Short mmCIF file of C-alpha atoms and ligand atoms in Angstrom, two decimals:
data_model
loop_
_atom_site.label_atom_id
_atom_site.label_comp_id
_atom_site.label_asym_id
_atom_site.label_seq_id
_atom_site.Cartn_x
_atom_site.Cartn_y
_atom_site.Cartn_z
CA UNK A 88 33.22 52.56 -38.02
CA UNK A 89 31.04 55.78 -37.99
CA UNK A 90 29.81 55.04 -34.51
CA UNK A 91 33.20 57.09 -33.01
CA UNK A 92 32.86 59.33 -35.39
CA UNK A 93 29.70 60.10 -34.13
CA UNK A 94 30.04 59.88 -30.42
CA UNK A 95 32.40 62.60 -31.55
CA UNK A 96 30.14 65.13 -33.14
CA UNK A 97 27.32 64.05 -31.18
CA UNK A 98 28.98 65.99 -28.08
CA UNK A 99 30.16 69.20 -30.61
CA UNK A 100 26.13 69.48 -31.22
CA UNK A 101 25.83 68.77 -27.50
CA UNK A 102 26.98 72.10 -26.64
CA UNK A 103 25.06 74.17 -29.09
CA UNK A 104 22.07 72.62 -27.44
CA UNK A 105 20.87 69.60 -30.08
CA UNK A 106 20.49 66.48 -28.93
CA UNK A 107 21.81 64.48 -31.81
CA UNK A 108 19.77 61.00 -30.93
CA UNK A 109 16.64 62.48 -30.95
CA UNK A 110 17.48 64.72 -34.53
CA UNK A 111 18.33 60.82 -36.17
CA UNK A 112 15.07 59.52 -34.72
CA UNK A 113 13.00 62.90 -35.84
CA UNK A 114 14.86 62.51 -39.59
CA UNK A 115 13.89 58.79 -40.18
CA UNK A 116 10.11 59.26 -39.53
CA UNK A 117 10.17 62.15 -42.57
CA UNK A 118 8.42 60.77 -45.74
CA UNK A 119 9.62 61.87 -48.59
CA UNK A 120 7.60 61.15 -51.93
CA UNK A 121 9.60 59.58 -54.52
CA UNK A 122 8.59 60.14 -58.76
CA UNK A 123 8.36 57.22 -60.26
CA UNK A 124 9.07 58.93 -63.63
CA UNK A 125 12.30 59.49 -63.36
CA UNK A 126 13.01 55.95 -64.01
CA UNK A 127 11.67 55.96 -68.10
CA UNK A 128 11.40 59.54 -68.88
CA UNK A 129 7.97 60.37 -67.76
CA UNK A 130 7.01 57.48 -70.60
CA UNK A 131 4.52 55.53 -68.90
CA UNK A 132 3.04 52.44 -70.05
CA UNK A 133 0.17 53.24 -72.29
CA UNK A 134 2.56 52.67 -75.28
CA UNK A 135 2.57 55.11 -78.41
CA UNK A 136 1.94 58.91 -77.01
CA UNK A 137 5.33 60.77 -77.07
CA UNK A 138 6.36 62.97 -73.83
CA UNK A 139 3.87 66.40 -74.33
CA UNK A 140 3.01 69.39 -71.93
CA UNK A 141 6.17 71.79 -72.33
CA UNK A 142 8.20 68.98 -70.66
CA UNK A 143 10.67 67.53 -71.78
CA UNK A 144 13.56 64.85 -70.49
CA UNK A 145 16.82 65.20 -72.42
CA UNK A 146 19.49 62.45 -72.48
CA UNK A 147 19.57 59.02 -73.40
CA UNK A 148 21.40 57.10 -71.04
CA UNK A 149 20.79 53.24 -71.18
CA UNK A 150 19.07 50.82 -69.66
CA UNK A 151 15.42 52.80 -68.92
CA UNK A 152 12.62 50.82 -67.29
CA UNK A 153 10.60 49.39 -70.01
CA UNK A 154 7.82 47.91 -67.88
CA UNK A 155 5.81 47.89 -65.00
CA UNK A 156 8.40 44.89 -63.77
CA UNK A 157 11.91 46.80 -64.54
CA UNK A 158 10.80 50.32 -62.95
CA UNK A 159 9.53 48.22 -59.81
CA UNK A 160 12.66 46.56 -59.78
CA UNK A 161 14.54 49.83 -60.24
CA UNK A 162 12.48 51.27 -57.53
CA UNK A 163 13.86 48.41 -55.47
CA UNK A 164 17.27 48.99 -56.01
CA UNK A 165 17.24 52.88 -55.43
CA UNK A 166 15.43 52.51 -52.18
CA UNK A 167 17.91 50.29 -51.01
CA UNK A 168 20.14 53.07 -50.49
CA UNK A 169 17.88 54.98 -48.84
CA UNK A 170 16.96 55.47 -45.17
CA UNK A 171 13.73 55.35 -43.82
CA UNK A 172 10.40 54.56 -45.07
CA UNK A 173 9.03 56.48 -47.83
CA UNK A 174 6.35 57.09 -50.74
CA UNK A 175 5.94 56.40 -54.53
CA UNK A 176 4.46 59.00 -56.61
CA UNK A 177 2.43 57.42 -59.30
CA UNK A 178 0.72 59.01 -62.67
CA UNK A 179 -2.28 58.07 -64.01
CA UNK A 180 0.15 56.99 -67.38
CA UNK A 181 1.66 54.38 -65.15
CA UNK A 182 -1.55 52.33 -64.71
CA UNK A 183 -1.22 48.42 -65.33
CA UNK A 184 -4.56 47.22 -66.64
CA UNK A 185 -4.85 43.86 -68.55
CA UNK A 186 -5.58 46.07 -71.75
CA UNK A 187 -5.30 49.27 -72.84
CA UNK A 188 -7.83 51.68 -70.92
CA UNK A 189 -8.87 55.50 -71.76
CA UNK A 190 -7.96 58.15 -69.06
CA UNK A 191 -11.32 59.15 -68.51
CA UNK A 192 -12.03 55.76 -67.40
CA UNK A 193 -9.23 54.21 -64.91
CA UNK A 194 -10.46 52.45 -61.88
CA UNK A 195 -8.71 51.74 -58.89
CA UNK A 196 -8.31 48.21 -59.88
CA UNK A 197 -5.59 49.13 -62.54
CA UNK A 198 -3.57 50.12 -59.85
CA UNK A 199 -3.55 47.16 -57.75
CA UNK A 200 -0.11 45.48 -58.34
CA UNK A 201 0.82 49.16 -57.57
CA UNK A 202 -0.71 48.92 -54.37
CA UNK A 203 0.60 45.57 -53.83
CA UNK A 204 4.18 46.72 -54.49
CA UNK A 205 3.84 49.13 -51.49
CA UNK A 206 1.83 46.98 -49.54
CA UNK A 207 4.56 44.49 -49.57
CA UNK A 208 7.13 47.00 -48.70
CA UNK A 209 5.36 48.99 -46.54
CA UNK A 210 5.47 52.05 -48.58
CA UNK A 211 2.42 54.76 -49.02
CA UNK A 212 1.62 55.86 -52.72
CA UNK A 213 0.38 59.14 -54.31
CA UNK A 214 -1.02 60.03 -57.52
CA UNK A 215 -1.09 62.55 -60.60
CA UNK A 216 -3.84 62.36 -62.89
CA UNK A 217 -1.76 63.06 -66.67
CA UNK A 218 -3.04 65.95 -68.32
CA UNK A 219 -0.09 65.74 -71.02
CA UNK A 220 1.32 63.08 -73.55
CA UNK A 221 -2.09 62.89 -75.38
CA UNK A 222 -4.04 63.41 -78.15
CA UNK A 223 -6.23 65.47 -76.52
CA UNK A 224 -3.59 67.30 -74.99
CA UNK A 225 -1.86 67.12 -78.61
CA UNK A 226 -2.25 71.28 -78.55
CA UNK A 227 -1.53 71.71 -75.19
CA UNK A 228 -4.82 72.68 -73.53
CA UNK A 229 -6.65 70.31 -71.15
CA UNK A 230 -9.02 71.88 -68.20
CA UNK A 231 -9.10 75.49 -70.04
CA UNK A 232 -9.30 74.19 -73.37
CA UNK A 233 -12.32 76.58 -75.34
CA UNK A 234 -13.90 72.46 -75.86
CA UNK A 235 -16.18 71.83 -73.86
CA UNK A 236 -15.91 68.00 -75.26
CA UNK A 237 -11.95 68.52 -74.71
CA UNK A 238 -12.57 69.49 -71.34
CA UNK A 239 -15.18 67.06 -70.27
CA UNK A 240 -12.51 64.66 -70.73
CA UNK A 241 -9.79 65.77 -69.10
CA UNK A 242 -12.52 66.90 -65.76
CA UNK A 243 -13.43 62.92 -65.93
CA UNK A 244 -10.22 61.68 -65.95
CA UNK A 245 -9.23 64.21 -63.05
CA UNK A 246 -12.51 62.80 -61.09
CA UNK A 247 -11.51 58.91 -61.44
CA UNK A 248 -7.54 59.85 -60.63
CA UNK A 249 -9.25 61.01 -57.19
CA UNK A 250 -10.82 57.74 -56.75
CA UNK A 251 -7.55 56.44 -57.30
CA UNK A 252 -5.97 58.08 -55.04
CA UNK A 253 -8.89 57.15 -52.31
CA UNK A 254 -8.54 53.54 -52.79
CA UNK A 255 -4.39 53.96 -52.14
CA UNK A 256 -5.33 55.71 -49.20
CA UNK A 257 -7.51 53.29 -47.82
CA UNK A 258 -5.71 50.11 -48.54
CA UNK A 259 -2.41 51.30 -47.52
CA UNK A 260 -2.74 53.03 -44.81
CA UNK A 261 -1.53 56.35 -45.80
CA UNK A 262 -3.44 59.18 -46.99
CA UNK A 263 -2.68 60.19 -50.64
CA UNK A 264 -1.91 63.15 -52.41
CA UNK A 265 -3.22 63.91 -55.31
CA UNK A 266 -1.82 66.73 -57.52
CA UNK A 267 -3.64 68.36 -60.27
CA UNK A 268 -0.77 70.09 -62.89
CA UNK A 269 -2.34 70.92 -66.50
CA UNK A 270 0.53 72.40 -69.44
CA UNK A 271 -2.17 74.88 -70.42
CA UNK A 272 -1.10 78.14 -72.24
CA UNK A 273 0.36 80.12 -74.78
CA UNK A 274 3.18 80.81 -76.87
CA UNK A 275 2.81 83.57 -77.72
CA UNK A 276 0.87 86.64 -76.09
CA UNK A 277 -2.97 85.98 -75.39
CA UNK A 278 -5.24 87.84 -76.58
CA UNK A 279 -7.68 86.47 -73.45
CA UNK A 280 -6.16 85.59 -70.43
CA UNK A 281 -9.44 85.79 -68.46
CA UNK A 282 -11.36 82.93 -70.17
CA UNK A 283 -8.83 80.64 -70.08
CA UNK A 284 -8.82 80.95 -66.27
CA UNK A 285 -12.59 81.29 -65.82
CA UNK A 286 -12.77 77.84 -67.79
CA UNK A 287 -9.90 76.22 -65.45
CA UNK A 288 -12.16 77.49 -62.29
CA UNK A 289 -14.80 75.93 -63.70
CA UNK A 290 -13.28 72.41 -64.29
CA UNK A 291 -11.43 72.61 -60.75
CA UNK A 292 -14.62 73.17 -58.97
CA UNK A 293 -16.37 70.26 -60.88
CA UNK A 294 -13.39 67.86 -59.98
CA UNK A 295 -13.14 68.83 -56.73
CA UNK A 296 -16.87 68.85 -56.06
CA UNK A 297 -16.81 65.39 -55.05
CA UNK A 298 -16.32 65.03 -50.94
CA UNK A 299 -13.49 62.23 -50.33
CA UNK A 300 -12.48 61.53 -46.91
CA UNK A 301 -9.27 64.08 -46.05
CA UNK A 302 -8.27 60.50 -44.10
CA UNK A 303 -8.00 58.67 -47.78
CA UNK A 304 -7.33 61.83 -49.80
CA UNK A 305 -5.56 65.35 -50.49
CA UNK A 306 -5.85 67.57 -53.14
CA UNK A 307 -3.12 69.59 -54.47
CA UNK A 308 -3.13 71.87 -57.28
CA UNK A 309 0.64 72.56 -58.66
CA UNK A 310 1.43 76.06 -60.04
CA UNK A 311 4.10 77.43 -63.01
CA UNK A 312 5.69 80.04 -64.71
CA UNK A 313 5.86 78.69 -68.12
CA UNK A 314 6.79 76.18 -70.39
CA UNK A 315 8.39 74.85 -73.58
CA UNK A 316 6.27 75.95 -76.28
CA UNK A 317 3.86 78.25 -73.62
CA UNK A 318 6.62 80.64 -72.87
CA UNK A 319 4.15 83.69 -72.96
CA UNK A 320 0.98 82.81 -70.96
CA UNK A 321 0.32 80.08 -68.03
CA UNK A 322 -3.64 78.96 -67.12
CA UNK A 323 -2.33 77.69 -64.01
CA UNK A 324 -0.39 80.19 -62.64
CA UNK A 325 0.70 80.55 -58.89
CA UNK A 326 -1.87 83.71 -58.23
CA UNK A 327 -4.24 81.65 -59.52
CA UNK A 328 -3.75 78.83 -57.59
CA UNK A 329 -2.94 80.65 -54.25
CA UNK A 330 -6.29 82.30 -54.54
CA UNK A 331 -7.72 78.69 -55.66
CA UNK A 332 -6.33 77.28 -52.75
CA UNK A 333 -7.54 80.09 -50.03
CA UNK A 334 -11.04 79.94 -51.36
CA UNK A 335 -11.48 75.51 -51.49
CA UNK A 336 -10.31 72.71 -49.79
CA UNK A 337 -7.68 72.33 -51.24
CA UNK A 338 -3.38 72.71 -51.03
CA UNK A 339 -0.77 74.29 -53.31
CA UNK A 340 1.85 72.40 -54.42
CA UNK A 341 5.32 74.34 -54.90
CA UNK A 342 7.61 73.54 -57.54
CA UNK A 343 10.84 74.87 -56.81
CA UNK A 344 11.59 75.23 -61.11
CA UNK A 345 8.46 76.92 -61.71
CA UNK A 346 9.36 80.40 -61.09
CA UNK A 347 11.44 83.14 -61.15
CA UNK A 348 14.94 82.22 -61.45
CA UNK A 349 15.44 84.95 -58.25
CA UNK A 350 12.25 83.84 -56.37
CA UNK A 351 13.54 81.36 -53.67
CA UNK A 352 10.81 78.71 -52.63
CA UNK A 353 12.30 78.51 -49.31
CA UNK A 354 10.93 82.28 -48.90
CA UNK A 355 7.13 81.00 -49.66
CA UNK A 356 7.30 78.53 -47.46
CA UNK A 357 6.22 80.53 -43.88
CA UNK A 358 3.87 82.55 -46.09
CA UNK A 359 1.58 79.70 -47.07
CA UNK A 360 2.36 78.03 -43.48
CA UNK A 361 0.50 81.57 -41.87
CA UNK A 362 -2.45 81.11 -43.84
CA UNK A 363 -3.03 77.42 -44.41
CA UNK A 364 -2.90 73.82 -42.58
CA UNK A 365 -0.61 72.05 -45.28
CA UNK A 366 1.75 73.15 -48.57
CA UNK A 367 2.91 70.62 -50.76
CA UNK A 368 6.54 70.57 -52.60
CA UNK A 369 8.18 69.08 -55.55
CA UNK A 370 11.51 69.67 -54.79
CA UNK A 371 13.52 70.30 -58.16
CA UNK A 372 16.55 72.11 -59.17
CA UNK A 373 15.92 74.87 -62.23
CA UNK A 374 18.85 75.09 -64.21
CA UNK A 375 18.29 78.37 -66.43
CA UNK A 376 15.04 77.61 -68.48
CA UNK A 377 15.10 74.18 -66.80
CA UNK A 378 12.91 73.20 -63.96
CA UNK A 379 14.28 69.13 -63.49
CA UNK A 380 17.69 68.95 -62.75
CA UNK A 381 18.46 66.25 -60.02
CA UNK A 382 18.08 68.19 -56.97
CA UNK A 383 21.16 68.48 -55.02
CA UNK A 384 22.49 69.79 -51.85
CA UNK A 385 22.93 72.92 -52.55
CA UNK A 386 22.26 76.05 -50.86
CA UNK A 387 18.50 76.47 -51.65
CA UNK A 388 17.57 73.30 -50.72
CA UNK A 389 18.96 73.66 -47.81
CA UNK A 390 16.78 76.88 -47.63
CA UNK A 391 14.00 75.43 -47.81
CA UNK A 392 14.58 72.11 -45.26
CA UNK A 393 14.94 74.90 -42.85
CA UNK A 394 11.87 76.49 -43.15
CA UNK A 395 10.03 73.05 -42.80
CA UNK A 396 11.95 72.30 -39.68
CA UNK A 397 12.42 75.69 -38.07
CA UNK A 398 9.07 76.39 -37.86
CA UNK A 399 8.38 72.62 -36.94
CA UNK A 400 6.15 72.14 -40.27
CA UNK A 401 7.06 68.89 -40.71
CA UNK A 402 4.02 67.82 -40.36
CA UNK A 403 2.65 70.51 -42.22
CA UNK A 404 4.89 70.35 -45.53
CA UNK A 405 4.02 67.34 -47.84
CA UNK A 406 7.80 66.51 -49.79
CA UNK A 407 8.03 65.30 -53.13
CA UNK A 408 10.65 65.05 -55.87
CA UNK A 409 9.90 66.06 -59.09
CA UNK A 410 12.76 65.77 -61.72
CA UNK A 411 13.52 63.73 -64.74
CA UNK A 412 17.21 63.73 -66.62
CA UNK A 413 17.56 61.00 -69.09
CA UNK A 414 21.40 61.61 -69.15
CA UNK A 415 22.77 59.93 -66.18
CA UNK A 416 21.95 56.22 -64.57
CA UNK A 417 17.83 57.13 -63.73
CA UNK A 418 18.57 54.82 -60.49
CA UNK A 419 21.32 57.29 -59.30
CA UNK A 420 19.38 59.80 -59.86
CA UNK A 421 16.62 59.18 -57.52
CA UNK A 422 19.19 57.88 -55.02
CA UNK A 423 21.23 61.34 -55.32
CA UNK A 424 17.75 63.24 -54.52
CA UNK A 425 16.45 61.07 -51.88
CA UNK A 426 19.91 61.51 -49.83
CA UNK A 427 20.26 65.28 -50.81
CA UNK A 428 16.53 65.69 -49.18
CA UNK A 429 17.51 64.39 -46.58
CA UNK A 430 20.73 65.85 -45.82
CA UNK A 431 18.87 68.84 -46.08
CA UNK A 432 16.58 68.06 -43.58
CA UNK A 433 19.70 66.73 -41.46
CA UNK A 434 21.24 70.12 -41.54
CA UNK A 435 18.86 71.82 -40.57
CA UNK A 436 18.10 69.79 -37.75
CA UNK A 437 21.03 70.44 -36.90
CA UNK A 438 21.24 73.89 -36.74
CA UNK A 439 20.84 75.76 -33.27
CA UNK A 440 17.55 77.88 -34.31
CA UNK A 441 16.46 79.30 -31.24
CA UNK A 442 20.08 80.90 -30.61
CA UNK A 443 19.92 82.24 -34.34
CA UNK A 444 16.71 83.63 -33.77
CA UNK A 445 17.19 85.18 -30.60
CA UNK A 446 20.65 86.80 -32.23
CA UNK A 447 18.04 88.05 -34.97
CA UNK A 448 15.47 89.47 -32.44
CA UNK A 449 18.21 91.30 -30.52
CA UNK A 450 19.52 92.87 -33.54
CA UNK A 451 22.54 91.00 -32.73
CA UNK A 452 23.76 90.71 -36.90
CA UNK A 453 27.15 89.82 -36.45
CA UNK A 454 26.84 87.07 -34.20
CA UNK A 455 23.99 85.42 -36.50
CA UNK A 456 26.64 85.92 -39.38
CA UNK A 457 29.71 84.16 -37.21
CA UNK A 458 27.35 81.37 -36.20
CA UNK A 459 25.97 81.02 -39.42
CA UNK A 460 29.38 80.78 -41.38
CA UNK A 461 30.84 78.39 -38.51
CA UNK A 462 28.04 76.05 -38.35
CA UNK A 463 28.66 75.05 -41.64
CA UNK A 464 32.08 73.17 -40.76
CA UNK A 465 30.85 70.89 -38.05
CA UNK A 466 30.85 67.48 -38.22
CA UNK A 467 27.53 67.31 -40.02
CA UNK A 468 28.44 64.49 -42.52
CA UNK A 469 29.40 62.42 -39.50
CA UNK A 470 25.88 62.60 -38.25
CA UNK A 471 24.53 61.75 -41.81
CA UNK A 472 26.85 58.58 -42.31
CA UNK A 473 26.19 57.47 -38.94
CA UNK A 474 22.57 57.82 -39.68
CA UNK A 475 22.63 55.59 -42.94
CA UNK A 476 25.22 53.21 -40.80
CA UNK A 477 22.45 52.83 -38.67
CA UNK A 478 19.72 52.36 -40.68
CA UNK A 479 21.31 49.53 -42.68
CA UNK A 480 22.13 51.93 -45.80
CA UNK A 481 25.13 52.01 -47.52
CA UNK A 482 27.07 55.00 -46.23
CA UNK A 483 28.94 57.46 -47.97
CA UNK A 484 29.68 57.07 -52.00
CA UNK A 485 29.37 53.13 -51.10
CA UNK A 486 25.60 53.29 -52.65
CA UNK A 487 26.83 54.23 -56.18
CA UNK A 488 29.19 50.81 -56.53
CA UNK A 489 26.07 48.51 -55.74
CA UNK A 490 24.44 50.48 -58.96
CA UNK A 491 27.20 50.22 -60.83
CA UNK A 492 26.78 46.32 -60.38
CA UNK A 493 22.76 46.72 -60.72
CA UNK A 494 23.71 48.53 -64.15
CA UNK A 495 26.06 46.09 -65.24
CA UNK A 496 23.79 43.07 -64.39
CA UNK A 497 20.52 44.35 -65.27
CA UNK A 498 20.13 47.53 -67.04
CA UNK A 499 22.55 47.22 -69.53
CA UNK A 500 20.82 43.93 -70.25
CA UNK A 501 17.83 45.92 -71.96
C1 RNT B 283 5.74 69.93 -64.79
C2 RNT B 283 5.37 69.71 -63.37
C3 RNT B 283 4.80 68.37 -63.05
C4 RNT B 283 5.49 67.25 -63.80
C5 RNT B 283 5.06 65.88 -63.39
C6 RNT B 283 5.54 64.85 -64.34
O1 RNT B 283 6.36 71.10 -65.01
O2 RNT B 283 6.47 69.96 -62.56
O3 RNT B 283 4.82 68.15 -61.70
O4 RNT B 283 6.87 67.34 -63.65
O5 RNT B 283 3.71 65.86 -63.22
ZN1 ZN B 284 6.36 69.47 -60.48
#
């Protein structure tokens, strides 16, 4: 059905110089990391600790994953409607040991039916060490925390996350990422703001003094603004991780909610790309105070696709999700910001860069402008369904009746 559709389109892209075939193949090699939280509220399965860290996921829309068994399975059915092969982001809260094991003390081995699960479905996995939901988090300071018994905790939990993340690496295939985010901070205004930092340094370098094969293993160290509860004062902040970064081997990590409701992502983007190999993403939507709304396709995603694949950083920009609303199906949530990614990445794929580039270098304004508003009527959504048509995925709004049947069959069941 899509295929004339396409044939169509295919020659309107033809003469702005994009060879639509090779865009499709180029799109369903990108990885995209999907968060497994989304699908119980960032609950994990220790059992008992409530949702900490100035985080919170508001709604309470049935049928959330329970169990290691019902978020796999609701893994399952999201992915379905998915193109292309992708990864699952793990924290260390969703470990799935035969009894209840401290932080400070997970082993690769409590991750195995994880790694199984992707094994069998040839997906790659990544990892967060949880520096929230705790009792030792319980007032919201982890690696900076004035403790040194606090801290010690939290640095040994970090270390054995990173051996984690090694053994996914190695068994799968696929290196992992690792990403280091603590809550840390303040309410209200600090009377040091040095210390706190000084201490973080500290722990950082400790955790990351270990040498794990970059084949098996990257680091990435996730910045913010502020939080719930730590409106006035953030450890981690992005200064302090860009200069973290710059100075150790390891990568920032850019959450598109944690900053200034006016500072665009998409602008930091060829910044970082001058000055180092890699920058991770979660890719959010902030809603006012917010930083997890499902991401959708709106105009700063589409922002910030570009800048990956204008200045062919593909390979360069590691892509997660990062969201978690408790007030719609969880299932169609991920699916919604899986296919928004990607039609993202679509778009600007299929955008004629060189020709808006050379219109920019010339000086030549208006025509940039023209192009830029007349690009954005071509047949781009024939390209996309053809591209899910293609890859066995349901295309169009089809996707959101097979939930609807996976929520009347299954979720509603819990
Ligand atoms: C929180 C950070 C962080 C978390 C996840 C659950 O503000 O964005 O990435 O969302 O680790
Ligand atoms: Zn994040």
């Amino acid at each position: 059905m899509s295929e004339e559709r396409y044939e169509y389109a295919k020659r309107l892209y033809k003469r702005l110089g994009i060879n639509t075939d090779e865009v499709l193949d180029k799109l369903g090699k990108v990885s995209i990391s999907l968060h497994c939280w989304q699908g119980d509220d960032i609950a994990g399965f220790e059992n008992g600790a409530v949702l900490s860290g100035g985080i919170a996921a508001t709604g309470n829309y049935p049928g959330k994953a329970r169990n290691p068994e019902e978020l796999m399975a609701d893994l399952d059915m999201a992915l379905l409607q998915v193109p292309g092969r992708h990864k699952i982001n793990l924290h260390a809260i969703y470990a799935i040991p035969d009894s209840p094991v401290e932080r400070d003390k997970l082993l690769p081995e409590h991750f195995e039916k994880w790694v199984q699960f992707a094994r069998d479905r040839g997906l790659g996995l990544d990892i967060n060490p949880t520096l929230f939901s705790h009792q030792l988090a319980a007032d919201g300071l982890t690696l900076s925390h004035p403790d040194e018994n606090v801290r010690r905790f939290w640095i040994d939990h970090c270390k054995a996350m990173r051996h984690v993340g090694e053994y996914f690496g190695k068994e799968l295939g696929r290196t992992c990422v690792n990403n280091v985010w603590i809550p840390d901070g303040y309410k209200d205004t600090p009377a040091d703001r040095f210390g706190p930092r000084a201490r973080l340094k500290a722990s950082l370098d400790e955790i990351f003094s270990e040498q794990i094969d970059r084949k098996y293993l990257i680091d990435t160290v996730e910045s913010k603004l502020f939080g719930i509860g730590v409106e006035s004062y953030t450890v981690g902040s992005h200064e302090f991780y860009m200069n973290y970064a710059a100075n150790n081997d390891v990568i920032c990590l850019l959450d598109n909610g944690h900053f200034h409701p006016t500072e665009k992502v998409s602008d930091k983007i060829p910044s970082m790309l001058l000055f180092s190999e890699k920058v991770a993403l979660h890719i959010s939507r902030g809603v006012r105070w917010d930083s997890d709304h499902v991401v959708s396709f709106d105009d700063e995603l589409k922002e910030i696709a570009k800048e990956i694949v204008c200045n062919n950083a593909l390979n360069r920009v590691i892509i997660a999700l990062d969201y978690f609303d408790a007030s719609i199906n969880r299932v169609a949530a991920w699916v919604i910001g899986m296919r928004n990614v990607q039609k993202a990445l679509l778009y600007a794929m299929l955008t004629p860069h060189d020709k808006l580039k050379h219109a920019q270098d010339t000086g030549d304004f208006t025509r940039l402008l023209a192009m830029n508003e007349e690009l954005k009527t071509y047949p781009f959504g024939d390209i996309w369904d053809y591209f899910c048509e293609s890859r066995g995925v349901p295309v169009r709004e089809d996707w959101y009746s097979q939930i609807l049947d996976y929520e009347e069959n299954v979720l509603s069941h819990r």
